[in-house]
Coordinates of C-alpha atoms in Angstrom, one line a residue:
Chain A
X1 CA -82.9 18.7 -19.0
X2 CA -79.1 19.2 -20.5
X3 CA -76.8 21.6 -19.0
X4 CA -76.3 23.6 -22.6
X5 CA -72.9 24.4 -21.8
X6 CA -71.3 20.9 -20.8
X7 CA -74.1 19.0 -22.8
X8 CA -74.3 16.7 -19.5
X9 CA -78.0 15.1 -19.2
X10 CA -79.1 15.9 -15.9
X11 CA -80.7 12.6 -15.4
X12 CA -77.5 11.0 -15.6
X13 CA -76.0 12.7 -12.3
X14 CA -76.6 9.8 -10.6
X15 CA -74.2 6.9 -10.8
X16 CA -77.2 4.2 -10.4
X17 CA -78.8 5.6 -13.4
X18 CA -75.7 5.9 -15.3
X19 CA -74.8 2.4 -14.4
X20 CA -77.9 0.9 -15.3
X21 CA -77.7 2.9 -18.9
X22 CA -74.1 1.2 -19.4
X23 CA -75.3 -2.3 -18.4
X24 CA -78.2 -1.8 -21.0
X25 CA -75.9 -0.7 -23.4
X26 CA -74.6 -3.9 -23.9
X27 CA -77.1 -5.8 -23.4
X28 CA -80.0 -6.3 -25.2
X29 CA -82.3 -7.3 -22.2
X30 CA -81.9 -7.6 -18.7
X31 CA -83.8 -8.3 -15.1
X32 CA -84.0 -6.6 -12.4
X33 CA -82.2 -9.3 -10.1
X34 CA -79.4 -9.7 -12.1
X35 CA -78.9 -5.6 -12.6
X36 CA -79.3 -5.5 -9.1
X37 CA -76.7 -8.2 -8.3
X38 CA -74.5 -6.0 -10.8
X39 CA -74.9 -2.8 -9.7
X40 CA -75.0 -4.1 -5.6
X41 CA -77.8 -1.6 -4.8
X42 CA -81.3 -2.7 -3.0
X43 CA -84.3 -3.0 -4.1
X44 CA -86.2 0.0 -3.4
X45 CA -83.1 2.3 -4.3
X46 CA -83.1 0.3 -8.2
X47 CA -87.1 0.9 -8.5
X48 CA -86.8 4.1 -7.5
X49 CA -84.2 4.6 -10.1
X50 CA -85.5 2.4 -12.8
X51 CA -88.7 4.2 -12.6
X52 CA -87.0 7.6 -13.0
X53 CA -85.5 6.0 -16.4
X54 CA -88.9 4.6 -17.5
X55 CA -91.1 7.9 -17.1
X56 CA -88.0 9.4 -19.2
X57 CA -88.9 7.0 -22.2
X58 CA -84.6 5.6 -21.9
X59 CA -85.7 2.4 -20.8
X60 CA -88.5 0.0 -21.3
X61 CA -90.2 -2.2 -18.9
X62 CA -91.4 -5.8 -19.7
X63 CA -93.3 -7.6 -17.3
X64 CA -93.6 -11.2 -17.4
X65 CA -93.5 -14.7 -15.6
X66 CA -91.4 -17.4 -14.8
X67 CA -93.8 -19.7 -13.7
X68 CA -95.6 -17.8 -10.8
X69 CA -92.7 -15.6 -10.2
X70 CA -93.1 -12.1 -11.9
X71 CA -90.2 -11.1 -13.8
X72 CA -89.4 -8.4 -14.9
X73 CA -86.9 -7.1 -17.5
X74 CA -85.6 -4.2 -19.0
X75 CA -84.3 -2.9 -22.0
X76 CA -83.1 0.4 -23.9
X77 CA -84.9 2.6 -26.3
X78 CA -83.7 4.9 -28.7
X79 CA -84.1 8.0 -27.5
X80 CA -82.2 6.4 -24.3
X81 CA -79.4 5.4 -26.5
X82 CA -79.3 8.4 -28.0
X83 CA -79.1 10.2 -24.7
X84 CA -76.5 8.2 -23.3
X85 CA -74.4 8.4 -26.2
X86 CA -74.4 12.3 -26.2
X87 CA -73.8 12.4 -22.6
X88 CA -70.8 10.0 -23.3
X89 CA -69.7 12.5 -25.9
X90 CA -69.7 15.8 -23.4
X91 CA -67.6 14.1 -20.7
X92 CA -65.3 13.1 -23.3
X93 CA -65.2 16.8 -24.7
X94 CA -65.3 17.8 -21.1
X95 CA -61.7 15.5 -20.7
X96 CA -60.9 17.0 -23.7
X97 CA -61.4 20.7 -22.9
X98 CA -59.1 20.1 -19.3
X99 CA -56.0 19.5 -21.4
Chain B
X1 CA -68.1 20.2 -12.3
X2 CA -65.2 22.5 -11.6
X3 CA -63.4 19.0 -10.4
X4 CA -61.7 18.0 -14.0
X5 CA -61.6 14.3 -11.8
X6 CA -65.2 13.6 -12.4
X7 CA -65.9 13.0 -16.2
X8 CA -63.0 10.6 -16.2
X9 CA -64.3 8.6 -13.4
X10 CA -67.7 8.7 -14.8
X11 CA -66.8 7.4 -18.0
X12 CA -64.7 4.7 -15.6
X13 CA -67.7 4.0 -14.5
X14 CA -69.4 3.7 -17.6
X15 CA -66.5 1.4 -18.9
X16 CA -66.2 -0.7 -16.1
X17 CA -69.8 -1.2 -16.2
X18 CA -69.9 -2.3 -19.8
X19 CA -67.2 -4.5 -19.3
X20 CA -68.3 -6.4 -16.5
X21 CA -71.9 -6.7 -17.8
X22 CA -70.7 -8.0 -20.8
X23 CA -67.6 -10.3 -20.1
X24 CA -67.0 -12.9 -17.4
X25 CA -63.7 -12.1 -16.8
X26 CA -63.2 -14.0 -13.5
X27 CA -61.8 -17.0 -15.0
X28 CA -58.9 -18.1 -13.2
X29 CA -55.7 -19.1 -15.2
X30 CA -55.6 -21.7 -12.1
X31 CA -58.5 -23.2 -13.4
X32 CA -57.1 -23.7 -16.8
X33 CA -53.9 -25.8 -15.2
X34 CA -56.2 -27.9 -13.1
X35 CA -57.8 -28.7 -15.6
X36 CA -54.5 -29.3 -18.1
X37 CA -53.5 -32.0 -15.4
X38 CA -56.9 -33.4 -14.8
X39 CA -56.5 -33.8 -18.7
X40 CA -52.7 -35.3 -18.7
X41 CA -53.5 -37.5 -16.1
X42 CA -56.5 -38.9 -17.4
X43 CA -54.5 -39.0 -21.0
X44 CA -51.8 -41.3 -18.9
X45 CA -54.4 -43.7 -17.3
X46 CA -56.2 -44.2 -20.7
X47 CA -52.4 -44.7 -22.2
X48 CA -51.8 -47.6 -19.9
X49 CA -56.0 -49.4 -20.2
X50 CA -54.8 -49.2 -24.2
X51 CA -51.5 -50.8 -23.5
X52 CA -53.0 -53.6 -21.2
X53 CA -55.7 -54.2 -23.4
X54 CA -53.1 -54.7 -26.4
X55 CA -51.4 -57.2 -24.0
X56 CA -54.5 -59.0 -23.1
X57 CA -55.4 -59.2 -26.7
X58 CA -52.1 -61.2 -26.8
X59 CA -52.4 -63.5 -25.0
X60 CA -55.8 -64.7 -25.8
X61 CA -55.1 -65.1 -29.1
X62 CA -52.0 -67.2 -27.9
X63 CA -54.8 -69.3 -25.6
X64 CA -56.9 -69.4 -28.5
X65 CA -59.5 -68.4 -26.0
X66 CA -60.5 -65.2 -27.8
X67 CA -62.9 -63.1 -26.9
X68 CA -61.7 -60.2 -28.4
X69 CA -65.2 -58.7 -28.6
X70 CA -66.2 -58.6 -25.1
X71 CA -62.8 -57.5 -24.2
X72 CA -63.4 -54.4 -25.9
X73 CA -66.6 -53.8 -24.5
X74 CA -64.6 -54.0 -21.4
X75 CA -62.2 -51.2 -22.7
X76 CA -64.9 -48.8 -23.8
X77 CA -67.1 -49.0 -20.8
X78 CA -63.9 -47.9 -18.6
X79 CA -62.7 -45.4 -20.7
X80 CA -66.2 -43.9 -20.8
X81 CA -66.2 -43.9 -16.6
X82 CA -62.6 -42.2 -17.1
X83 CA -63.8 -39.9 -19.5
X84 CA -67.1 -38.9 -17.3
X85 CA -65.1 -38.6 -14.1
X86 CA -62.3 -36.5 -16.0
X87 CA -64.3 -34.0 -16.8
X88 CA -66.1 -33.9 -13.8
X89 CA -63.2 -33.0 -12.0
X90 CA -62.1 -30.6 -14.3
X91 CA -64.8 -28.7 -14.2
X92 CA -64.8 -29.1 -10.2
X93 CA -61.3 -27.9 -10.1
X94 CA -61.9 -25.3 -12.8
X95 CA -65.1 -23.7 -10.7
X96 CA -63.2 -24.2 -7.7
X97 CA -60.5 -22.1 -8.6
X98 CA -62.8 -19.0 -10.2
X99 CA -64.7 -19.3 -7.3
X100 CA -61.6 -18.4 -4.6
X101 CA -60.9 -15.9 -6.7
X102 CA -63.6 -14.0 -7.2
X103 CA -63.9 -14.3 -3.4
X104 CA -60.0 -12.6 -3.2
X105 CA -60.9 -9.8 -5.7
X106 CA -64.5 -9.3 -4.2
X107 CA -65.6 -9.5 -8.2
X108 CA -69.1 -11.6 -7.7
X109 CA -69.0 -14.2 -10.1
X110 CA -72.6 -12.5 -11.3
X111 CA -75.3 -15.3 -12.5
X112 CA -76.3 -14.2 -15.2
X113 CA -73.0 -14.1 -17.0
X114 CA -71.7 -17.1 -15.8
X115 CA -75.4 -18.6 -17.6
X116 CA -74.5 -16.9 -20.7
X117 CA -71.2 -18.3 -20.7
X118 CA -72.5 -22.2 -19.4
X119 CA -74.9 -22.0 -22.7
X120 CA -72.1 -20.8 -25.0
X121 CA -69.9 -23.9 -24.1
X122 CA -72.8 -26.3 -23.7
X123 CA -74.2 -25.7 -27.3
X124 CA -71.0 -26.9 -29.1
X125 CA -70.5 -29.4 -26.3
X126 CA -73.4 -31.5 -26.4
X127 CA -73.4 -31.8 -30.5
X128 CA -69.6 -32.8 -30.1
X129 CA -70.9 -35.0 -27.4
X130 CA -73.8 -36.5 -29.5
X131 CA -71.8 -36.7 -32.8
X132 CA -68.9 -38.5 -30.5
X133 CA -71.6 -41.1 -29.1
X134 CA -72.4 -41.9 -32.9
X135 CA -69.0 -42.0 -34.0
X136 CA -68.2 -44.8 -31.5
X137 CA -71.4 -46.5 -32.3
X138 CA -69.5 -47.1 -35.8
X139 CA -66.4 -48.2 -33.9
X140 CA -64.4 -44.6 -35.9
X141 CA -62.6 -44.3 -32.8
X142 CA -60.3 -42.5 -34.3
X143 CA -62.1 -40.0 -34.6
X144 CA -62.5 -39.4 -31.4
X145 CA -60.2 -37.1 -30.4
X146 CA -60.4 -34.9 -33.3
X147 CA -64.0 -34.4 -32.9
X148 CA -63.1 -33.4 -29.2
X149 CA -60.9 -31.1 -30.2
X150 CA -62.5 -29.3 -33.1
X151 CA -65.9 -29.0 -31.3
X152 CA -64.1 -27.9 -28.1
X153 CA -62.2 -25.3 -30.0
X154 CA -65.4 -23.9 -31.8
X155 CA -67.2 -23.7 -28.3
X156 CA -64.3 -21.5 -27.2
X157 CA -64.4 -19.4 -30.3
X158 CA -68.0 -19.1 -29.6
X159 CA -68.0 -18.2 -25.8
X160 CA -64.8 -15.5 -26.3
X161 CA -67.0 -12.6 -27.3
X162 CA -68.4 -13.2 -23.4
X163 CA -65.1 -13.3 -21.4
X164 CA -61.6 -12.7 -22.2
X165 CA -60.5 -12.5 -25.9
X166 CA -57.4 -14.5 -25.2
X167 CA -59.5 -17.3 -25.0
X168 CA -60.3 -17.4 -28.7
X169 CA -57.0 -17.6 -29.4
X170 CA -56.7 -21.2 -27.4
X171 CA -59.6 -22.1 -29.4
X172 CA -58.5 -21.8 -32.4
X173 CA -55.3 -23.6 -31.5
X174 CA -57.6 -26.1 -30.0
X175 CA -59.1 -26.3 -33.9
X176 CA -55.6 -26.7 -35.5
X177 CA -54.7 -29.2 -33.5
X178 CA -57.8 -31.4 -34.0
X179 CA -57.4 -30.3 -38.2
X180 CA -53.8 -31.9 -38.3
X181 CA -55.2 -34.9 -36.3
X182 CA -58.3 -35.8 -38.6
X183 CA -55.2 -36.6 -41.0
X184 CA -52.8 -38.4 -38.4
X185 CA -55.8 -41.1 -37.1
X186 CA -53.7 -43.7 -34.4
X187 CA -52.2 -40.5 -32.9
X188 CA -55.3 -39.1 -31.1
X189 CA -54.5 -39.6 -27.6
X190 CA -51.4 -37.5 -28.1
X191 CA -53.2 -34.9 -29.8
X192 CA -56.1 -35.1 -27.3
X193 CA -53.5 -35.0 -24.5
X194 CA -51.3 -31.6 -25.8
X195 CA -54.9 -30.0 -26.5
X196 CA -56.8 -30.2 -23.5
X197 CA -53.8 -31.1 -21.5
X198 CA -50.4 -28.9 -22.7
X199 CA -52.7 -26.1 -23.9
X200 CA -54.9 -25.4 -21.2
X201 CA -51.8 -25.4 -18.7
X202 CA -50.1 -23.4 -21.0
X203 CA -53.1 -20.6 -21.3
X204 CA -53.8 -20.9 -17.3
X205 CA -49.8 -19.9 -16.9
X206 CA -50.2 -17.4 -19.5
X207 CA -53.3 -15.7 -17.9
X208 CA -52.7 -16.0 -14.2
X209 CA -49.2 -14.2 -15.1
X210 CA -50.9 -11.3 -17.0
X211 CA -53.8 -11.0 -14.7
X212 CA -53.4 -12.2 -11.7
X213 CA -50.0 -12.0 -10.7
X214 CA -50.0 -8.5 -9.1
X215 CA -53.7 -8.9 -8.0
X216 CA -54.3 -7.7 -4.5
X217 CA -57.0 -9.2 -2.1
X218 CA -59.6 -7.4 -0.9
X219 CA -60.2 -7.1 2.8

């Protein structure tokens, strides 16, 4: 899944999954509306995304309601954490290794 | 990954993500002077009601006709419709002001953080609010104005983690104003009027030049 020689996680390639990994990052919990209104992508193209992230084990899914409406949130796990911290790490090193 | 472009403007990305996630940083410094003369003005009009009231006092007791009591009553009751309507412009003009310029910068004024923020401020708010209702109930209206002050500075303290950190800063100015007050009782209109008058035009020039200044619209 990493690129052994920049250390890059493959998974993060796209910039919807790397921006929903740095909204989660600061924030303890989150729903799908409003990381959709953040991240100003549709519906399907989130899922799609979000389910990517979840089969991974980076994020975790809550389901629940708000009356009748489902809603759904999302949060981080460890291992998600972990992996986004490391790939933080290799694009610094790769910022680094440029100069 | 040959491009040495693309880590930095991932981690851009990444940054800008975090940051706008985690801060509401649309506030306009517009907003803070609106409000500031929303304040002074109201600060004026409740100048003069005290002043007239002081006069009317007067002059019943020279009629021997006084009704000092339901005079008061008088005074409170309009002072409590100034107070109500001044912040309800405030905040109008306040909103108003964020609004047009998150509609300039194309920055959505995003829900949820707004919410964050709204519960931040409200907390503090409503037990100053409460605690102020009380105090009055006792006739400490001296007290008054501190208590606005101090609570109104710890709700800033407590929303800055969520927006800009500068607006700590005005809350705990906000706090040492209302300190000094609790110990100069009789002045609080003057105090009340620098803090949420003075200060917050002060901050809004402050933030509009630092921020907004050289901001460009987008198309």
């Amino acid at each position: 899944m990493k690129n052994p020689i920049s250390g890059l996680n493959k998974i993060f390639d796209s910039r919807i999954r790397l921006g929903v990994m740095s909204v989660l990052i600061v924030n303890e919990e989150i729903s799908f509306n409003d990381l959709k209104g953040m991240l100003e992508v549709t519906d399907g193209n989130l899922a799609t995304h979000l389910v990517t992230l979840e089969e991974n084990g980076f994020i975790k899914v809550h389901k629940g309601f708000i009356g009748r409406k489902t809603n759904t949130t999302y949060s981080i796990t460890k291992l998600g954490e972990r992996e986004f911290k490391d790939h933080v790490k290799a694009l610094e090193g790769m910022i680094k290794g440029f100069r | 990954m040959d491009n040495p472009n693309e880590p930095i403007q991932a981690l851009e990305e990444i940054k800008q993500m975090m940051d706008r996630s985690s801060r509401f940083v649309s506030l306009s410094g517009w907003s803070g002077i609106a409000a500031g003369i929303c304040a002074l003005l109201a600060a004026w009009l409740a100048n003069k009601k005290f002043n007239e009231y002081a006069i009317g006092e007067n002059e019943y007791e020279a009629k021997f006709n006084y009704t000092r009591d339901a005079n008061l009553l008088q005074l409170d009751r309009e002072l409590l419709i100034l107070a109500i309507f001044t912040f309800m412009a405030a905040f109008f003009f306040a909103f108003l002001f964020t609004y047009l310029r998150g509609r300039k910068t194309g920055v959505p004024i995003w829900g949820f953080m707004a919410r964050k923020v709204m519960f931040n401020v409200a907390v503090p708010m409503i037990v100053g609010g409460l605690l102020i209702w009380r105090i009055t109930d006792f006739g400490l209206y001296g007290l008054v104005a501190p208590v606005c002050l101090l609570f109104y500075g710890l709700a800033l303290i407590n929303v800055s983690k969520f927006t800009l950190s500068e607006v700590r800063y005005l809350g705990y100015l906000q706090l040492l104003l209302g300190v000094i007050n609790l110990w100069a009782i009789g002045y609080g209109l003057y105090f009340w009027a620098a803090g949420f008058g003075v200060l917050h035009i002060l901050y809004g020039i402050v933030m509009w030049n630092k921020y907004e200044r050289n901001e460009k619209a987008v198309a």
